PDB file of C-alpha atoms and ligand atoms in Angstrom:
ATOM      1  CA  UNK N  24     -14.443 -82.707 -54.837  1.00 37.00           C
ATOM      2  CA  UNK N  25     -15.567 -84.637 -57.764  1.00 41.00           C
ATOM      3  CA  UNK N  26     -19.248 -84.595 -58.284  1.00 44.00           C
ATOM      4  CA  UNK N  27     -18.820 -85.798 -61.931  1.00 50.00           C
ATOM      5  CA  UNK N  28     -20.721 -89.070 -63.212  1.00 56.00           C
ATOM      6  CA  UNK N  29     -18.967 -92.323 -62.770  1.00 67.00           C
ATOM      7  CA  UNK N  30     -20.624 -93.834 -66.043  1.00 58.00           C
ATOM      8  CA  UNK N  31     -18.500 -95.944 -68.010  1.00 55.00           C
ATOM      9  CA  UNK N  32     -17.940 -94.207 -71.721  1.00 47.00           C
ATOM     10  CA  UNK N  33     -19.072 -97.060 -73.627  1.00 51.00           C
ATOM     11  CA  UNK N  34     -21.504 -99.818 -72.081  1.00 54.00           C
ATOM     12  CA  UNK N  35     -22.186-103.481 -72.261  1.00 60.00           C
ATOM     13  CA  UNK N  36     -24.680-105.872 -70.761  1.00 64.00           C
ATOM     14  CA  UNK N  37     -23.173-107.262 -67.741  1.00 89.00           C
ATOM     15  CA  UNK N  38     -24.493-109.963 -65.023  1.00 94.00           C
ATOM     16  CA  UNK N  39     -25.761-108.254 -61.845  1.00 97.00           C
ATOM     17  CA  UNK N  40     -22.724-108.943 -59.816  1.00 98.00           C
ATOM     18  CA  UNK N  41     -23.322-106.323 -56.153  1.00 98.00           C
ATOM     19  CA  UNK N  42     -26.514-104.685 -55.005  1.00 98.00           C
ATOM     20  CA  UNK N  43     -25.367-100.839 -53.129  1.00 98.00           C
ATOM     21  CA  UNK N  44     -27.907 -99.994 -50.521  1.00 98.00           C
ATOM     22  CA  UNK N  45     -29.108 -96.806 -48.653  1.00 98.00           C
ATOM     23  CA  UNK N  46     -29.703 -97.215 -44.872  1.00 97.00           C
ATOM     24  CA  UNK N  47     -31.724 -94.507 -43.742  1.00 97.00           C
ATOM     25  CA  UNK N  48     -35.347 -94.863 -44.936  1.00 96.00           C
ATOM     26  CA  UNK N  49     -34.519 -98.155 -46.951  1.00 98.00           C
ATOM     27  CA  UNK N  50     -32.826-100.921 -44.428  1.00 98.00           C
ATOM     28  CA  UNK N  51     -34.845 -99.400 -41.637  1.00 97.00           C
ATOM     29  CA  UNK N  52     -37.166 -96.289 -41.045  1.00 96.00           C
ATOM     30  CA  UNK N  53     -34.755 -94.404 -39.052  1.00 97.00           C
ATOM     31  CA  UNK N  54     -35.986 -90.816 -39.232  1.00 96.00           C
ATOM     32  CA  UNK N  55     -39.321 -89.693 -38.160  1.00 96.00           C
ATOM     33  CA  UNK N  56     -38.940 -91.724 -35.150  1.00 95.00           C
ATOM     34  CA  UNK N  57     -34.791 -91.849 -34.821  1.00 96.00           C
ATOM     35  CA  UNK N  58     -32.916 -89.292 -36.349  1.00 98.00           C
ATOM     36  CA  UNK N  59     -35.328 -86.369 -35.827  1.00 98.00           C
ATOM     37  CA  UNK N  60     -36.144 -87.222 -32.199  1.00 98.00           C
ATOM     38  CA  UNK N  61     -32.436 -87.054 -31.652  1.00 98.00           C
ATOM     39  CA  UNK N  62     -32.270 -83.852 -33.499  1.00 98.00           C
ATOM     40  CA  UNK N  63     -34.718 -82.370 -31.058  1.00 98.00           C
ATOM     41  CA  UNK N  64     -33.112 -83.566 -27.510  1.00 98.00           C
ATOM     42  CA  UNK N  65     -30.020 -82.603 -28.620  1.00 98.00           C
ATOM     43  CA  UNK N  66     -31.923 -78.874 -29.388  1.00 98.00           C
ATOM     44  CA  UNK N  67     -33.197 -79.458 -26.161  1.00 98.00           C
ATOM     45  CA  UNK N  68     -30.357 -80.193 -24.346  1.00 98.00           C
ATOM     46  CA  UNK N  69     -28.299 -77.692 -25.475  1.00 97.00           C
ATOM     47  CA  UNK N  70     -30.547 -74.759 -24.581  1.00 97.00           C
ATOM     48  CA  UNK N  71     -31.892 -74.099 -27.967  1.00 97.00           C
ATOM     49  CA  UNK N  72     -35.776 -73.712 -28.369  1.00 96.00           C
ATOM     50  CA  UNK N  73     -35.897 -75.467 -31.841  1.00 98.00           C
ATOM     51  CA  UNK N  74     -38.296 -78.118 -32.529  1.00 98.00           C
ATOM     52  CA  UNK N  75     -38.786 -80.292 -35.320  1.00 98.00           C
ATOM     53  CA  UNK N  76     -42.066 -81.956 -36.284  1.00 98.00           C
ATOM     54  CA  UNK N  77     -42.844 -84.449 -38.237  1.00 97.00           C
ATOM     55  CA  UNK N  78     -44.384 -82.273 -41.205  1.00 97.00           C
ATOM     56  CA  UNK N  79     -41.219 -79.862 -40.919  1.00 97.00           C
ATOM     57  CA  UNK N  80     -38.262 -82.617 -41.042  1.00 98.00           C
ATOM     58  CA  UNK N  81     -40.042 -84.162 -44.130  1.00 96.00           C
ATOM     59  CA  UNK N  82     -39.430 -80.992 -45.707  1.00 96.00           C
ATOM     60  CA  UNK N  83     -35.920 -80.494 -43.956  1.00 97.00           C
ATOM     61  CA  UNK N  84     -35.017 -84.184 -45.221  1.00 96.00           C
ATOM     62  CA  UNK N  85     -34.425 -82.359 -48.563  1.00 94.00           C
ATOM     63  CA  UNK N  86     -30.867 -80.949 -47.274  1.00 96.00           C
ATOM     64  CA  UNK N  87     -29.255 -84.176 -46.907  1.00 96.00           C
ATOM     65  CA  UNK N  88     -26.556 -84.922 -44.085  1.00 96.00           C
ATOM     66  CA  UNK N  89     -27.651 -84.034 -40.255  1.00 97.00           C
ATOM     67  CA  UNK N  90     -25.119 -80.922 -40.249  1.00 97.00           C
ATOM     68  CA  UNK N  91     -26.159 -79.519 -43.244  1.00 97.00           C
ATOM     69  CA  UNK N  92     -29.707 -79.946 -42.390  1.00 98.00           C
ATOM     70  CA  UNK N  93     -28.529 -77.955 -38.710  1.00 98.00           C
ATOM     71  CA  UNK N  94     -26.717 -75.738 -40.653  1.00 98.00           C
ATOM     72  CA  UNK N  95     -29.729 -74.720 -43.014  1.00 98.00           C
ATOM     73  CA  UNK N  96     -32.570 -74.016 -40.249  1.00 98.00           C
ATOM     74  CA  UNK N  97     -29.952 -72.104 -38.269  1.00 98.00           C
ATOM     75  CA  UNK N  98     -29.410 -69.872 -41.251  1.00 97.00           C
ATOM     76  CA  UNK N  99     -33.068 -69.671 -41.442  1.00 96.00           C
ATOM     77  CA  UNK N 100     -34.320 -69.000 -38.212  1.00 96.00           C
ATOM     78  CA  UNK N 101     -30.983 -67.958 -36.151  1.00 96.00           C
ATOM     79  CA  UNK N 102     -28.938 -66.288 -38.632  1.00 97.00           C
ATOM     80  CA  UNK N 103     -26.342 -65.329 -35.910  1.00 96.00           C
ATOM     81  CA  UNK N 104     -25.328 -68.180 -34.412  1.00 96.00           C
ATOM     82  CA  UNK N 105     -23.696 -69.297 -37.859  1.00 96.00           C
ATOM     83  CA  UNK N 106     -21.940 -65.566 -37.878  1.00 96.00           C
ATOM     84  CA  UNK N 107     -20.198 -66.472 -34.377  1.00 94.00           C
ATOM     85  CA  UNK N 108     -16.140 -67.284 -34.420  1.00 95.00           C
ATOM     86  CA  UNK N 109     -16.787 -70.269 -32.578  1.00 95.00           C
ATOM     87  CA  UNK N 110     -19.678 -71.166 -35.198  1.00 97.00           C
ATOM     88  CA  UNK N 111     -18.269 -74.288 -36.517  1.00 96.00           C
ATOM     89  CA  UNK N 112     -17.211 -75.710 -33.407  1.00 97.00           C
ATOM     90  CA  UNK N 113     -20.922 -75.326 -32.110  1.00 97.00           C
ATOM     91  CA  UNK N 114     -22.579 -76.928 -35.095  1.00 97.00           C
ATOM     92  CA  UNK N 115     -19.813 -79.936 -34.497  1.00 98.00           C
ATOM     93  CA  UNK N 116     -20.725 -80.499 -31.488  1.00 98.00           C
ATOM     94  CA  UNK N 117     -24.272 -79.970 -31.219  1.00 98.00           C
ATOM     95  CA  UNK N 118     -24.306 -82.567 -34.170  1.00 98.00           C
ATOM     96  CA  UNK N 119     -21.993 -85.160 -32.426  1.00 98.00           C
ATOM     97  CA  UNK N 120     -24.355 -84.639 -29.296  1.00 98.00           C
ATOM     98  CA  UNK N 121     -26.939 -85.477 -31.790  1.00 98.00           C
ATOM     99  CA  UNK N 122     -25.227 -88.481 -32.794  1.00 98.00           C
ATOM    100  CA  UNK N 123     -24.543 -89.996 -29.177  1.00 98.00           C
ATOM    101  CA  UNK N 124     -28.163 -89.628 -28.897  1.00 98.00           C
ATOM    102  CA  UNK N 125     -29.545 -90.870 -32.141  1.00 98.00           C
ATOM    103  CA  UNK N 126     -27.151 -94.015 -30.718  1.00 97.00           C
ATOM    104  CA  UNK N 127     -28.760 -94.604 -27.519  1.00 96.00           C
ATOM    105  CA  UNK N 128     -32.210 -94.699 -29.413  1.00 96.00           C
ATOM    106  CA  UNK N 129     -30.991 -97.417 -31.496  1.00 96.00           C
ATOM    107  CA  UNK N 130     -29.562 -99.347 -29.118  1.00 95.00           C
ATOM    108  CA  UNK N 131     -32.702 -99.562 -26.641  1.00 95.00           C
ATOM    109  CA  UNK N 132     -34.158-101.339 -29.707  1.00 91.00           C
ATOM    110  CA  UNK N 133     -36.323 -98.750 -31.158  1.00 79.00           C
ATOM    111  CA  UNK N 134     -35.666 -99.285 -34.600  1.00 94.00           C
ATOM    112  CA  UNK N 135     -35.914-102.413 -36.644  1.00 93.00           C
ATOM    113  CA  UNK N 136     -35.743-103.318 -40.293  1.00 96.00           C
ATOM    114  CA  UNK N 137     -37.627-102.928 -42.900  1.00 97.00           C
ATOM    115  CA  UNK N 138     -39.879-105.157 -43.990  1.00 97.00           C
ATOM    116  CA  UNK N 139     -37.916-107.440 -46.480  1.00 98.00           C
ATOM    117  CA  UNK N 140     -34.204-105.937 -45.924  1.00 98.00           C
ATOM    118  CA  UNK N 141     -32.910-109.367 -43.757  1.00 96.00           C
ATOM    119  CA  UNK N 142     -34.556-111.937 -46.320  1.00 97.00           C
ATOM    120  CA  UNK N 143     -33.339-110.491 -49.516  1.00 98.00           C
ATOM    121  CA  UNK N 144     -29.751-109.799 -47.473  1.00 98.00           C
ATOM    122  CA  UNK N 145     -29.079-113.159 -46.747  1.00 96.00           C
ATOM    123  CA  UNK N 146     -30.612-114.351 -50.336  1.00 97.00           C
ATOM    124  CA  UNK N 147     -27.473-112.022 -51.700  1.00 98.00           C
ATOM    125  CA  UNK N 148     -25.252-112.892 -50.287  1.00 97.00           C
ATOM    126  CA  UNK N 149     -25.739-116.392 -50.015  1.00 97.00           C
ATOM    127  CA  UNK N 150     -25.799-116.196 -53.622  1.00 98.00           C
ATOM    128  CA  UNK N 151     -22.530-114.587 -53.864  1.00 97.00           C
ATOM    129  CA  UNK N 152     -23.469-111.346 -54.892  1.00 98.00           C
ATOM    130  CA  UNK N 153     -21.673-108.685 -53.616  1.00 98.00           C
ATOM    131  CA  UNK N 154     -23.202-106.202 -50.975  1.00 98.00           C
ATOM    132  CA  UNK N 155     -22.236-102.256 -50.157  1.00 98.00           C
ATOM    133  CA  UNK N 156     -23.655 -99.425 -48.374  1.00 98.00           C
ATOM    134  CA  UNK N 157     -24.219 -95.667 -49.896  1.00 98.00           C
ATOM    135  CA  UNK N 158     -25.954 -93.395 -47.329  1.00 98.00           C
ATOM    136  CA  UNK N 159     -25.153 -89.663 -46.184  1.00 96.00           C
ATOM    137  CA  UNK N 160     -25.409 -90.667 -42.630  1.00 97.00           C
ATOM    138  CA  UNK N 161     -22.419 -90.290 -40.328  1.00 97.00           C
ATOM    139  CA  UNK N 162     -20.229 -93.559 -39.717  1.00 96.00           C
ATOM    140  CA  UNK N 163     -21.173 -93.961 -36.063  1.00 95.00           C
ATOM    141  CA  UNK N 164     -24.831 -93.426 -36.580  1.00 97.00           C
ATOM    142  CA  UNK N 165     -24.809 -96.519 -39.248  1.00 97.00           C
ATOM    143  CA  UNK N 166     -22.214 -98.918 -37.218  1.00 96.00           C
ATOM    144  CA  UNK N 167     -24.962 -98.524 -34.456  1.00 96.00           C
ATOM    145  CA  UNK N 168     -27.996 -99.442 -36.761  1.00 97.00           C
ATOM    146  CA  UNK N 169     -25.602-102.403 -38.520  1.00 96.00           C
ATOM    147  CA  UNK N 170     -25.014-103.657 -34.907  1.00 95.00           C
ATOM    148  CA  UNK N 171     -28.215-103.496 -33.619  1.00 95.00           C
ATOM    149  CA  UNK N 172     -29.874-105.265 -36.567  1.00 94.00           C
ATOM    150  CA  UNK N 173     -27.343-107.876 -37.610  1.00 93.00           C
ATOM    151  CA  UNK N 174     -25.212-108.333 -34.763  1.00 90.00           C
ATOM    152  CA  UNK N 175     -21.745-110.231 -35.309  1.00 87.00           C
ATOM    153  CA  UNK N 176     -22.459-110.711 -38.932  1.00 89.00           C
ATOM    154  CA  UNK N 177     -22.066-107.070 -39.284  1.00 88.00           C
ATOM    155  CA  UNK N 178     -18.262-107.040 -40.102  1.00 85.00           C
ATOM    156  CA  UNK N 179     -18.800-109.765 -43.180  1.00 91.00           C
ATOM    157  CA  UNK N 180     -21.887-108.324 -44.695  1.00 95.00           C
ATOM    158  CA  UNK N 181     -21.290-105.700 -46.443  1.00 97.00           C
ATOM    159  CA  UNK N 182     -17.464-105.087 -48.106  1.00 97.00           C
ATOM    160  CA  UNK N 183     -17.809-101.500 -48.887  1.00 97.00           C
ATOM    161  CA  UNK N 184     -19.209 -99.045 -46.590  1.00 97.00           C
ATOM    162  CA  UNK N 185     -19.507 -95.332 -47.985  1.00 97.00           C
ATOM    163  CA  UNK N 186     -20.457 -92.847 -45.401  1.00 96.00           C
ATOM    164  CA  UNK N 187     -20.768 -89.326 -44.163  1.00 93.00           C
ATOM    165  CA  UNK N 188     -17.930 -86.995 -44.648  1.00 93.00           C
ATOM    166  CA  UNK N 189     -16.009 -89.682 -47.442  1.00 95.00           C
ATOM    167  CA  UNK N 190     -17.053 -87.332 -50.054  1.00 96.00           C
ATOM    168  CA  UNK N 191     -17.727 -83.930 -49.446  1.00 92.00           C
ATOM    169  CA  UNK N 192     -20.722 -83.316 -51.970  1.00 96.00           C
ATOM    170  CA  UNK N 193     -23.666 -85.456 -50.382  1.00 96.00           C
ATOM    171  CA  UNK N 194     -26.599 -86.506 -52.188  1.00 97.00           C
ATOM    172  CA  UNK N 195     -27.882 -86.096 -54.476  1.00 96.00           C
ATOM    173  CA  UNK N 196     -24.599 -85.349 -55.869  1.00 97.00           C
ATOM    174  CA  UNK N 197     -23.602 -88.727 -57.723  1.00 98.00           C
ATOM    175  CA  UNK N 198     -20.276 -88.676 -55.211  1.00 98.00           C
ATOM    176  CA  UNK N 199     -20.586 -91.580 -53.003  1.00 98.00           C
ATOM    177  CA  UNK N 200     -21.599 -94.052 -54.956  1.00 98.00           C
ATOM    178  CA  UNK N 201     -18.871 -93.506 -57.234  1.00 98.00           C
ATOM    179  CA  UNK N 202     -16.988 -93.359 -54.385  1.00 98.00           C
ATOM    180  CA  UNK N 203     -18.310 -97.297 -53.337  1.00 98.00           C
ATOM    181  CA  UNK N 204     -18.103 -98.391 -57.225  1.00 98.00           C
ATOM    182  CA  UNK N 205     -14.097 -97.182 -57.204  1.00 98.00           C
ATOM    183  CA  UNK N 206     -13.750 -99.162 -54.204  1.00 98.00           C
ATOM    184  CA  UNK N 207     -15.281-102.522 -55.743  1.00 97.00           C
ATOM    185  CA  UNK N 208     -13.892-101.592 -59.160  1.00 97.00           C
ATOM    186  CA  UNK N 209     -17.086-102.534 -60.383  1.00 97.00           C
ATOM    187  CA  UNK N 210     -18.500-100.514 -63.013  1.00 97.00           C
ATOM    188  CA  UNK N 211     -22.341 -99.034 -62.648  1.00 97.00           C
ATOM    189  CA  UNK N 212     -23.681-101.319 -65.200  1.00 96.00           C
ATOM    190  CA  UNK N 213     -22.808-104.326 -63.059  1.00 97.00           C
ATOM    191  CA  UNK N 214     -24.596-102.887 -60.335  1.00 98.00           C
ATOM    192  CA  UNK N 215     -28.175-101.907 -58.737  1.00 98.00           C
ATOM    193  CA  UNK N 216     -28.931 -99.371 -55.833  1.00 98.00           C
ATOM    194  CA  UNK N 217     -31.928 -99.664 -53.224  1.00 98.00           C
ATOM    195  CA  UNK N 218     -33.233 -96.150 -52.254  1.00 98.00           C
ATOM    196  CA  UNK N 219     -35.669 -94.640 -50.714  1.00 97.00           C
ATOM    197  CA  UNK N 220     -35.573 -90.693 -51.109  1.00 95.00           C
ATOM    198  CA  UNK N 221     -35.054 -88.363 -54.205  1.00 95.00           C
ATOM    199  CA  UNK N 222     -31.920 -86.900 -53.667  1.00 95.00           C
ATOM    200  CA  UNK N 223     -31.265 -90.504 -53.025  1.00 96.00           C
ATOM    201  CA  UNK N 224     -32.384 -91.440 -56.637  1.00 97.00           C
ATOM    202  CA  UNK N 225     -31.063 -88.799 -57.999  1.00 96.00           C
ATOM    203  CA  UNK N 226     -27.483 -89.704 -56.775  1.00 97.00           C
ATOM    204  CA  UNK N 227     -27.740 -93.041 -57.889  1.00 98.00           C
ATOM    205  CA  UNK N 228     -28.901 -92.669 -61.364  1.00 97.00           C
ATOM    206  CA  UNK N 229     -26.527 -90.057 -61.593  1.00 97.00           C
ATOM    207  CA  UNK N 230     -24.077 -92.388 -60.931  1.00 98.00           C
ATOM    208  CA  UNK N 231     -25.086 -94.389 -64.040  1.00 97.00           C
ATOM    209  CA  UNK N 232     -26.628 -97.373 -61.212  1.00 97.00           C
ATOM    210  CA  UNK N 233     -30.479 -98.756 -62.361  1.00 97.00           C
ATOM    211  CA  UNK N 234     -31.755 -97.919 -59.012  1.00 97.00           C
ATOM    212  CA  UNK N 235     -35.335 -99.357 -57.371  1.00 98.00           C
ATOM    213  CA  UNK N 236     -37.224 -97.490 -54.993  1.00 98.00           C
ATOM    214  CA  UNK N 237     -38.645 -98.606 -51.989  1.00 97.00           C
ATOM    215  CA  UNK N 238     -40.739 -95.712 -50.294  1.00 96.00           C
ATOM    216  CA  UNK N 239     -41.641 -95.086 -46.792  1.00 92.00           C
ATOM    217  CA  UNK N 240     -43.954 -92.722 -45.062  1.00 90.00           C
ATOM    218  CA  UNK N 241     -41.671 -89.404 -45.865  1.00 93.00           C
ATOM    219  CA  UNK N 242     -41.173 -90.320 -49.677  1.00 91.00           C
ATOM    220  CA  UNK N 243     -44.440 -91.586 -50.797  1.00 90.00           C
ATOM    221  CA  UNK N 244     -45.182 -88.912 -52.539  1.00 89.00           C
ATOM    222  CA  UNK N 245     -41.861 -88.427 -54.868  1.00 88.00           C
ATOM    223  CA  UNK N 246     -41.880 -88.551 -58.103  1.00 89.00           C
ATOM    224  CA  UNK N 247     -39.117 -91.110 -58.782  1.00 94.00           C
ATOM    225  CA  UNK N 248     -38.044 -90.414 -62.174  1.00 90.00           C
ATOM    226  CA  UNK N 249     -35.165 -92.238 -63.749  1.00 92.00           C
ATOM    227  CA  UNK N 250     -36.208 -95.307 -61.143  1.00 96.00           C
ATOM    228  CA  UNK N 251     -36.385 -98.814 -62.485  1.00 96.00           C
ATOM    229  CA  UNK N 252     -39.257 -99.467 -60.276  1.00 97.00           C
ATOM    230  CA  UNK N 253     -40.658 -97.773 -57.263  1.00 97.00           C
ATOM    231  CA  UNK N 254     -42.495-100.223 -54.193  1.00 97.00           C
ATOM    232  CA  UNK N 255     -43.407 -99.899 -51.074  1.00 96.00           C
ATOM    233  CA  UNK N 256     -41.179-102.473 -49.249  1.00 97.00           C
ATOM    234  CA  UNK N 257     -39.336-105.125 -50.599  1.00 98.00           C
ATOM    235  CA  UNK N 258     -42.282-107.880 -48.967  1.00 97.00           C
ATOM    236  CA  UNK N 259     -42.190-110.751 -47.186  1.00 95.00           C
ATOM    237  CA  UNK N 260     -43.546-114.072 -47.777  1.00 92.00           C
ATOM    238  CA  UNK N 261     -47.154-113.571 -46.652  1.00 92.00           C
ATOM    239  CA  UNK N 262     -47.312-109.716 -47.102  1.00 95.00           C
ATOM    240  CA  UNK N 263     -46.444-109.274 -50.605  1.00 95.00           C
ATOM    241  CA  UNK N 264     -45.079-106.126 -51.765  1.00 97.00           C
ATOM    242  CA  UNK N 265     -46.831-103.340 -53.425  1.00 95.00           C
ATOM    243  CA  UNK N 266     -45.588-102.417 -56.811  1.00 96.00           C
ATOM    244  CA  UNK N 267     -46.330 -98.483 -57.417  1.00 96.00           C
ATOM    245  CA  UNK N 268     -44.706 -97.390 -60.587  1.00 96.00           C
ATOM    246  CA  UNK N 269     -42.023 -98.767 -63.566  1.00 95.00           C
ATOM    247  CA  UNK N 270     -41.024-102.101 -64.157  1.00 95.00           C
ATOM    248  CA  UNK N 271     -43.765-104.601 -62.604  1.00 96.00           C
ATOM    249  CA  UNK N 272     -43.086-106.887 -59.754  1.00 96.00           C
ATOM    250  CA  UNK N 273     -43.417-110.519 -60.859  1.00 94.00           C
ATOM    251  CA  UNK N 274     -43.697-112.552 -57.879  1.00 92.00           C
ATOM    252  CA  UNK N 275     -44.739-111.418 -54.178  1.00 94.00           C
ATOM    253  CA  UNK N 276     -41.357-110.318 -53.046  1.00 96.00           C
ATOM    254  CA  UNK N 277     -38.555-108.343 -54.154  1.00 98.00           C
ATOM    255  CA  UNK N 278     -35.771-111.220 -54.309  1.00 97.00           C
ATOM    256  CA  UNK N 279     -32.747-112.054 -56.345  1.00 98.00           C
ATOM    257  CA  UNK N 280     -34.180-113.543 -59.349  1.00 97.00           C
ATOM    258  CA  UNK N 281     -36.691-110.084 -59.448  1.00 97.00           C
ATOM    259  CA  UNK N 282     -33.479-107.907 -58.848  1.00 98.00           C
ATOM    260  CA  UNK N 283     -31.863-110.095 -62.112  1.00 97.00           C
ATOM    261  CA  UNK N 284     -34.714-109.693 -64.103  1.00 96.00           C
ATOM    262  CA  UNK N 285     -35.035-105.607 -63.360  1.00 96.00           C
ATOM    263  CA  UNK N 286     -31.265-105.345 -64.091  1.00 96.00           C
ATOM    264  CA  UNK N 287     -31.090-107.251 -67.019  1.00 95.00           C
ATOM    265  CA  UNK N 288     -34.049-105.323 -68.774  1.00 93.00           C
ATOM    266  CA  UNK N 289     -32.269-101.745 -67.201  1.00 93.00           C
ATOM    267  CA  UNK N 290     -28.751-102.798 -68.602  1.00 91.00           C
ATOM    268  CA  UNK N 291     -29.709-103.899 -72.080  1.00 86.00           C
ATOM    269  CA  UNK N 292     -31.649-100.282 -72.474  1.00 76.00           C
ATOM    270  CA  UNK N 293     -28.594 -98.882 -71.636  1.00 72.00           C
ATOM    271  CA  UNK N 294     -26.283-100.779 -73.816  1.00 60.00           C
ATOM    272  CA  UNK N 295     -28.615-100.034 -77.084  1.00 60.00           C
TER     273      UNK N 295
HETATM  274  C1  XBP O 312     -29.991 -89.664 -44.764  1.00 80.85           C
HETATM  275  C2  XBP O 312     -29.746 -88.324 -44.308  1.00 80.85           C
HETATM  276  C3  XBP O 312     -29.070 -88.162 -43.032  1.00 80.85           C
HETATM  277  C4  XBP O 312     -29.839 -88.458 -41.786  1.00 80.85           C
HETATM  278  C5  XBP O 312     -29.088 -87.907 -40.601  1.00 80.85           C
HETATM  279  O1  XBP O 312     -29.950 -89.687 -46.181  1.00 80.85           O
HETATM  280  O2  XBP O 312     -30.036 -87.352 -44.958  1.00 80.85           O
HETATM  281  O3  XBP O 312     -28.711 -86.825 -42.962  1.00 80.85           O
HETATM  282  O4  XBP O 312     -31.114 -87.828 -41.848  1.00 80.85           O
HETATM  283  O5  XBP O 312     -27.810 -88.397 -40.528  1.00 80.85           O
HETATM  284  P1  XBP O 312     -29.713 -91.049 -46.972  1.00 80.85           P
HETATM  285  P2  XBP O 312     -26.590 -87.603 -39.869  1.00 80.85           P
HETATM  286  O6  XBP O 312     -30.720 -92.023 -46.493  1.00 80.85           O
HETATM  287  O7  XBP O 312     -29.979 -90.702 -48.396  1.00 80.85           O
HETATM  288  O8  XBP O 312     -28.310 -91.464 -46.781  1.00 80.85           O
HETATM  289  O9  XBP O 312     -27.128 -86.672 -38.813  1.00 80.85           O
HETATM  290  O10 XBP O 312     -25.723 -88.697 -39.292  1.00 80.85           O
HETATM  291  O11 XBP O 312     -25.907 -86.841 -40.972  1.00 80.85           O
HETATM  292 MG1   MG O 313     -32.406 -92.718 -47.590  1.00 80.85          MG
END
């Protein structure tokens, strides 16, 4: 599988024309309180004594995708359940078990938004700029998070959706969201992703896409190199953002004419 950069060989300035966004830990905070407490009943349920905290998944979150992350505290703490005939099979479905239960969390309402993510959504596309998804989740997973948080407007909003298994290297290989930018034949330069995570950074920017950060509880910490600018939510009017490293914030929100501005100053360092 191609884990190659998608950068263009030779650059020039271009208008910000789509904005490529994460999901999990950057349109909602899905998993301390989603994605690992489905991890653990479906350990639960199927007779396995595993149990992740909150301290252990942040470090697990560093083997992206929910079967790799299976596959890599199996290998450390039950080596021979991965040396079983039937071992795929097992990690398949104890990870679509996951899945149906991650599901029923986010459809009893338990996770919402981030602070920010609807306003500068609609301000997008409203403005005509074009909107995609990169994330590492699987398809299922997201369509339940899309339809919980925008409803029926969840076919039109975004027009590329890149997710799970598309591309076999995960982040932070730079594969899906070359994988999005061949599907909207849009070059990186025209471009910006919304992150939340290193690998997630790294992917991006490997990518050749000026990326901004917006941390959450797991990724405070990180050292976001390469990011245009790191905050801590994109703000609302009323509870401003927090700007935390790289290119200052201007206003109180993150919004389009911010997102312009960042662009334009990341794309002309790139063209020089
Ligand atoms: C998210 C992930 C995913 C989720 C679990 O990364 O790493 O693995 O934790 O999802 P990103 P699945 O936000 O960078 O896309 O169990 O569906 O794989
Ligand atoms: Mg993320």
């Amino acid at each position: 599988m191609n884990s190659r950069p998608c950068r263009e060989p030779r650059r020039q300035a271009v208008n910000l024309q789509a904005v490529i966004f994460d999901v999990d830990g950057t349109l909602a905070d899905t998993e301390r309180d989603g994605h690992r407490l489905a991890f653990n009943r479906a350990f639960a349920q199927s007779g396995l004594d595993w149990e992740w905290s909150v301290v252990t998944y942040g470090e697990l979150l560093a083997v992206t995708g929910g079967k790799e992350r299976i596959r890599f505290f199996a290998a450390q703490h039950a080596p021979q359940l991965l040396q079983r005939p039937d071992s795929e099979a097992w990690l398949l479905a104890l990870h679509q078990l996951k899945s149906e239960i991650y599901a029923q969390l986010v459809r009893a309402g338990g996770i919402a938004l981030r602070p920010g993510v609807a306003r500068l959504l609609g301000e997008l596309r409203s403005a005509g700029i074009r909107l995609a998804i990169a994330t590492t989740t699987t398809p299922s997973s997201l369509q339940e998070l899309l339809l919980s948080s925008f409803g029926a407007q969840t076919e039109s909003l975004f027009e590329v959706i890149g997710a799970g298994d598309v591309v076999a290297a995960k982040k932070p290989a730079p594969d899906i969201y070359c994988w999005v930018l061949r599907q909207m034949q849009l070059p990186p330069q025209a471009c910006l992703a919304v992150e939340d995570s290193l690998p997630g950074v790294q992917a991006a920017t490997a990518a050749g896409l000026p990326t901004l950060i917006t941390v959450n509880p797991y990724s405070v910490d990180g050292n976001f190199v390469g990011a245009l600018s790191v905050v801590a939510d994109l703000g609302e009017p009323g509870a401003p953002a927090r700007h935390l490293a790289g290119a200052p914030l201007a206003g109180e929100c993150v919004d389009l004419a911010q997102l312009r501005l960042w662009h334009r100053q990341a794309v002309s360092g790139m063209a020089r």
